[in-house]
Amino acid sequence: MAMCIDDGLLSSYLDGELGEPYKSQVEEHLSYCTACQSRLEKLKKLDAIIKGVGPSDEELTSRQEQTLSILEKKCFSNKKISFWRKKLEVSIPSMVTAAAGIIVVFIGSFALFGSSSSNTSDIMPSFSAQAGSENVHLVSTKEQGLDAYSLEEIMKYLDSKGYNVDISIKGLKPIE
């Protein structure tokens, strides 16, 4: 019993893709093997069905011409468009990045170059951070906290500085 031809080789034979010596060997096998002959007939019928379902060569050619003409009109038109009429497509992330860059440049130039006019003191207050013995005042030489002072001494001190202090004591019941 001889070995039969597989479907891939039969399909290649049907499509005319086999060269010699394989083509002659397949034809010789088909001359005496009825099983392979019936499989080849089934493949021929399947091929005819597939070719019948798809578009014809004329339809493919006309559709290809239509597609190419549309592409030519859209992409390769010779009409020159003015610079002011061109569409400018910019994505949102690039717009946000550009705006942030402009803000950084503006703030950086303001901080770097500044302005010597008197109007800038209204916007950004200025101060002098020079520390020296003339602008450093010693508050106390004693190393004691507020616990060392009586309430009366604290009140007199605050009164001398111009503070108006109201004192309320929690937890005491008024005398009736």
Tab-separated table of C-alpha atoms in Angstrom:
chain	number	residue	atom	x	y	z
A	1	MET	CA	0.000	0.000	0.000
A	2	ALA	CA	1.477	3.298	-1.078
A	3	MET	CA	1.490	6.408	1.071
A	4	CYS	CA	-1.147	8.996	0.130
A	5	ILE	CA	-0.406	12.647	-0.519
A	6	ASP	CA	-1.206	15.115	2.257
A	7	ASP	CA	-3.700	17.965	1.721
A	8	GLY	CA	-1.009	20.674	1.736
A	9	LEU	CA	0.797	19.071	-1.201
A	10	LEU	CA	-2.503	18.510	-3.041
A	11	SER	CA	-3.429	22.168	-2.509
A	12	SER	CA	-0.054	23.276	-3.867
A	13	TYR	CA	-0.562	20.995	-6.904
A	14	LEU	CA	-4.024	22.477	-7.471
A	15	ASP	CA	-2.680	26.036	-7.292
A	16	GLY	CA	0.110	25.172	-9.765
A	17	GLU	CA	2.847	25.881	-7.256
A	18	LEU	CA	4.644	22.513	-7.502
A	19	GLY	CA	7.738	22.182	-9.629
A	20	GLU	CA	9.381	19.090	-11.071
A	21	PRO	CA	9.970	16.295	-9.953
A	22	TYR	CA	7.155	16.679	-7.347
A	23	LYS	CA	4.487	17.574	-9.905
A	24	SER	CA	5.075	14.407	-11.968
A	25	GLN	CA	5.136	12.244	-8.819
A	26	VAL	CA	1.767	13.690	-7.659
A	27	GLU	CA	0.248	13.127	-11.136
A	28	GLU	CA	1.511	9.531	-11.176
A	29	HIS	CA	0.040	8.903	-7.699
A	30	LEU	CA	-3.309	10.460	-8.699
A	31	SER	CA	-3.486	8.131	-11.745
A	32	TYR	CA	-4.004	5.051	-9.572
A	33	CYS	CA	-5.170	6.332	-6.106
A	34	THR	CA	-8.927	6.922	-6.025
A	35	ALA	CA	-8.848	8.296	-2.452
A	36	CYS	CA	-6.453	11.093	-3.433
A	37	GLN	CA	-8.488	11.715	-6.620
A	38	SER	CA	-11.644	12.275	-4.535
A	39	ARG	CA	-9.766	14.548	-2.103
A	40	LEU	CA	-8.446	16.561	-5.077
A	41	GLU	CA	-12.005	16.893	-6.426
A	42	LYS	CA	-13.195	18.145	-3.017
A	43	LEU	CA	-10.354	20.679	-2.961
A	44	LYS	CA	-11.329	21.833	-6.495
A	45	LYS	CA	-14.946	22.329	-5.386
A	46	LEU	CA	-13.822	24.225	-2.279
A	47	ASP	CA	-11.548	26.406	-4.395
A	48	ALA	CA	-14.438	27.197	-6.772
A	49	ILE	CA	-16.696	28.124	-3.838
A	50	ILE	CA	-14.056	30.417	-2.338
A	51	LYS	CA	-13.419	32.133	-5.674
A	52	GLY	CA	-17.179	32.569	-6.181
A	53	VAL	CA	-17.649	34.302	-2.823
A	54	GLY	CA	-14.921	36.909	-3.255
A	55	PRO	CA	-15.108	39.907	-5.577
A	56	SER	CA	-14.136	39.468	-9.193
A	57	ASP	CA	-10.922	40.828	-10.644
A	58	GLU	CA	-12.851	43.612	-12.410
A	59	GLU	CA	-14.438	44.707	-9.129
A	60	LEU	CA	-11.074	44.640	-7.376
A	61	THR	CA	-9.484	46.724	-10.129
A	62	SER	CA	-12.250	49.346	-10.080
A	63	ARG	CA	-12.194	49.592	-6.272
A	64	GLN	CA	-8.417	49.873	-6.301
A	65	GLU	CA	-8.617	52.723	-8.815
A	66	GLN	CA	-11.252	54.509	-6.704
A	67	THR	CA	-9.149	54.156	-3.560
A	68	LEU	CA	-6.011	55.401	-5.272
A	69	SER	CA	-7.827	58.420	-6.747
A	70	ILE	CA	-9.224	59.362	-3.311
A	71	LEU	CA	-5.775	59.045	-1.761
A	72	GLU	CA	-4.274	61.132	-4.536
A	73	LYS	CA	-6.849	63.888	-4.034
A	74	LYS	CA	-6.472	63.940	-0.255
A	75	CYS	CA	-2.761	63.397	0.246
A	76	PHE	CA	-1.019	64.438	-2.923
A	77	SER	CA	-2.959	67.462	-4.133
A	78	ASN	CA	-0.844	70.059	-5.899
A	79	LYS	CA	-2.917	72.945	-4.582
A	80	LYS	CA	-0.754	75.072	-2.292
A	81	ILE	CA	-2.474	76.045	0.956
A	82	SER	CA	-1.685	79.411	2.493
A	83	PHE	CA	0.175	79.436	5.810
A	84	TRP	CA	-2.733	81.222	7.517
A	85	ARG	CA	-5.301	78.683	6.266
A	86	LYS	CA	-3.450	75.588	7.415
A	87	LYS	CA	-4.840	73.690	10.367
A	88	LEU	CA	-2.693	73.876	13.437
A	89	GLU	CA	-3.192	70.738	15.475
A	90	VAL	CA	-1.779	70.936	18.989
A	91	SER	CA	-2.445	68.406	21.710
A	92	ILE	CA	-3.598	69.447	25.184
A	93	PRO	CA	-0.522	68.115	27.029
A	94	SER	CA	1.769	70.163	24.805
A	95	MET	CA	-0.366	73.277	25.410
A	96	VAL	CA	-0.184	72.747	29.186
A	97	THR	CA	3.574	72.242	28.972
A	98	ALA	CA	3.998	75.434	26.949
A	99	ALA	CA	1.863	77.439	29.409
A	100	ALA	CA	3.849	76.100	32.366
A	101	GLY	CA	7.089	77.000	30.596
A	102	ILE	CA	5.921	80.564	29.975
A	103	ILE	CA	4.924	80.946	33.632
A	104	VAL	CA	8.288	79.610	34.821
A	105	VAL	CA	10.168	81.976	32.496
A	106	PHE	CA	8.060	84.942	33.645
A	107	ILE	CA	8.541	84.227	37.358
A	108	GLY	CA	12.222	83.439	36.859
A	109	SER	CA	12.892	86.662	34.981
A	110	PHE	CA	10.991	88.666	37.577
A	111	ALA	CA	12.971	87.067	40.405
A	112	LEU	CA	16.294	87.334	38.588
A	113	PHE	CA	16.086	90.837	37.193
A	114	GLY	CA	13.481	92.294	39.552
A	115	SER	CA	12.499	95.912	39.374
A	116	SER	CA	13.801	98.958	41.168
A	117	SER	CA	10.537	100.890	41.062
A	118	SER	CA	8.577	101.646	44.203
A	119	ASN	CA	5.540	99.746	42.870
A	120	THR	CA	7.150	96.383	43.510
A	121	SER	CA	6.987	96.927	47.267
A	122	ASP	CA	3.190	96.792	46.949
A	123	ILE	CA	3.391	93.415	45.243
A	124	MET	CA	6.333	91.860	47.052
A	125	PRO	CA	7.294	93.341	50.427
A	126	SER	CA	10.994	93.785	50.961
A	127	PHE	CA	12.904	93.338	54.188
A	128	SER	CA	16.399	93.646	55.459
A	129	ALA	CA	17.878	90.511	56.928
A	130	GLN	CA	21.083	92.030	58.231
A	131	ALA	CA	21.789	90.811	61.730
A	132	GLY	CA	24.158	92.768	63.889
A	133	SER	CA	24.617	93.830	67.490
A	134	GLU	CA	22.596	97.019	66.910
A	135	ASN	CA	19.390	95.209	65.879
A	136	VAL	CA	19.588	92.244	68.280
A	137	HIS	CA	18.042	92.953	71.685
A	138	LEU	CA	18.631	90.866	74.750
A	139	VAL	CA	15.312	90.024	76.337
A	140	SER	CA	16.465	88.526	79.593
A	141	THR	CA	19.621	87.338	81.233
A	142	LYS	CA	17.713	85.196	83.671
A	143	GLU	CA	17.127	81.591	82.812
A	144	GLN	CA	13.778	81.250	84.490
A	145	GLY	CA	10.354	80.676	83.004
A	146	LEU	CA	7.021	82.299	83.687
A	147	ASP	CA	6.637	80.161	86.787
A	148	ALA	CA	9.052	82.483	88.604
A	149	TYR	CA	6.680	85.467	88.192
A	150	SER	CA	3.427	86.079	89.996
A	151	LEU	CA	0.204	86.768	88.128
A	152	GLU	CA	0.278	90.365	89.373
A	153	GLU	CA	3.808	90.918	87.935
A	154	ILE	CA	2.766	89.478	84.573
A	155	MET	CA	-0.333	91.725	84.490
A	156	LYS	CA	1.725	94.842	85.313
A	157	TYR	CA	4.240	93.998	82.591
A	158	LEU	CA	1.507	93.466	79.970
A	159	ASP	CA	-0.221	96.691	81.069
A	160	SER	CA	3.035	98.627	80.669
A	161	LYS	CA	3.315	97.317	77.081
A	162	GLY	CA	-0.226	98.496	76.289
A	163	TYR	CA	-2.050	95.160	76.298
A	164	ASN	CA	-5.616	94.942	77.617
A	165	VAL	CA	-6.027	91.511	79.237
A	166	ASP	CA	-9.240	89.941	80.583
A	167	ILE	CA	-8.826	87.002	82.943
A	168	SER	CA	-11.429	84.345	83.597
A	169	ILE	CA	-10.918	81.515	86.032
A	170	LYS	CA	-12.533	78.193	85.275
A	171	GLY	CA	-13.762	75.831	87.913
A	172	LEU	CA	-14.622	78.430	90.602
A	173	LYS	CA	-18.187	78.959	91.680
A	174	PRO	CA	-19.249	82.551	92.224
A	175	ILE	CA	-19.987	83.570	95.825
A	176	GLU	CA	-23.641	84.346	96.419
